[in-house]
């Protein structure tokens, strides 16, 4: 993968023409992607005994969004569980704009201002070049649809996080997804993950999604 995990999730979330996010709960996946990337960079550590994340000392930059998430976790007064950080990081202001700007610098997106109803302006990020996203999708497709070879962990996480927030159906042929459901389920269950930490991230994102859907259902029942 030539992108960070949050960049990969955002690329799959944006409509190439309109530059707007597809419908769905993609924010938990962006937060989970950030945590997973920080774990892979060894910027944070997962404590298996209590399920918390602990910041580790380091001086390197991992990009604007990952650095921002790393700083938030590092500033906490005490260690917190992954589920807490999924919720906290998913609600960060300008998270999408920060990741989108990274992708603009990589040449994948362009930044445009649009007007809604002639009154409200908003920023959108339509596709500038298909190369980065096409490469990502090709790697994801090869992992899911071609054989049973081991999957590189970052790619495995991209697939698992995408499936957890229903992004796969927006990006891949439904028939192929159906034909290879067993392989996809195996990847998403963590069979290709190398640590309890990254598996816990995918599970926490799924739990956050289910909680958001349950909350929405309750709110609609009172309308």
PDB file of N, CA and C in Angstrom, residues 10 80 107 110 148-149 161 164 172 193:
ATOM      1  N   UNK A  10     -10.406   7.000   3.340  1.00  0.00           N
ATOM      2  CA  UNK A  10     -11.043   8.189   2.769  1.00  0.00           C
ATOM      3  C   UNK A  10     -11.162   8.078   1.252  1.00  0.00           C
ATOM      4  N   UNK A  80      -6.485   4.702  27.971  1.00  0.00           N
ATOM      5  CA  UNK A  80      -7.891   4.435  27.660  1.00  0.00           C
ATOM      6  C   UNK A  80      -8.000   3.237  26.717  1.00  0.00           C
ATOM      7  N   UNK A 107      -1.436  14.172  -5.084  1.00  0.00           N
ATOM      8  CA  UNK A 107      -1.954  14.261  -6.447  1.00  0.00           C
ATOM      9  C   UNK A 107      -3.197  13.440  -6.699  1.00  0.00           C
ATOM     10  N   UNK A 110      -8.345  16.758  -5.747  1.00  0.00           N
ATOM     11  CA  UNK A 110      -8.296  18.210  -5.880  1.00  0.00           C
ATOM     12  C   UNK A 110      -9.276  18.801  -4.879  1.00  0.00           C
ATOM     13  N   UNK A 148      -5.454 -17.950  -1.910  1.00  0.00           N
ATOM     14  CA  UNK A 148      -5.512 -17.925  -0.451  1.00  0.00           C
ATOM     15  C   UNK A 148      -4.161 -17.582   0.172  1.00  0.00           C
ATOM     16  N   UNK A 149      -3.353 -16.807  -0.570  1.00  0.00           N
ATOM     17  CA  UNK A 149      -2.049 -16.432  -0.047  1.00  0.00           C
ATOM     18  C   UNK A 149      -2.207 -15.486   1.148  1.00  0.00           C
ATOM     19  N   UNK A 161     -11.475  -2.906   7.798  1.00  0.00           N
ATOM     20  CA  UNK A 161     -12.084  -1.641   8.184  1.00  0.00           C
ATOM     21  C   UNK A 161     -13.114  -1.192   7.144  1.00  0.00           C
ATOM     22  N   UNK A 164     -16.237  -3.227   7.599  1.00  0.00           N
ATOM     23  CA  UNK A 164     -16.953  -2.932   8.835  1.00  0.00           C
ATOM     24  C   UNK A 164     -17.891  -1.742   8.687  1.00  0.00           C
ATOM     25  N   UNK A 172     -16.549  -2.256  -5.262  1.00  0.00           N
ATOM     26  CA  UNK A 172     -16.254  -3.512  -5.944  1.00  0.00           C
ATOM     27  C   UNK A 172     -17.538  -4.180  -6.440  1.00  0.00           C
ATOM     28  N   UNK A 193      -4.254 -11.190  10.370  1.00  0.00           N
ATOM     29  CA  UNK A 193      -3.609 -10.184  11.211  1.00  0.00           C
ATOM     30  C   UNK A 193      -2.537 -10.820  12.084  1.00  0.00           C
TER      31      UNK A 193
END
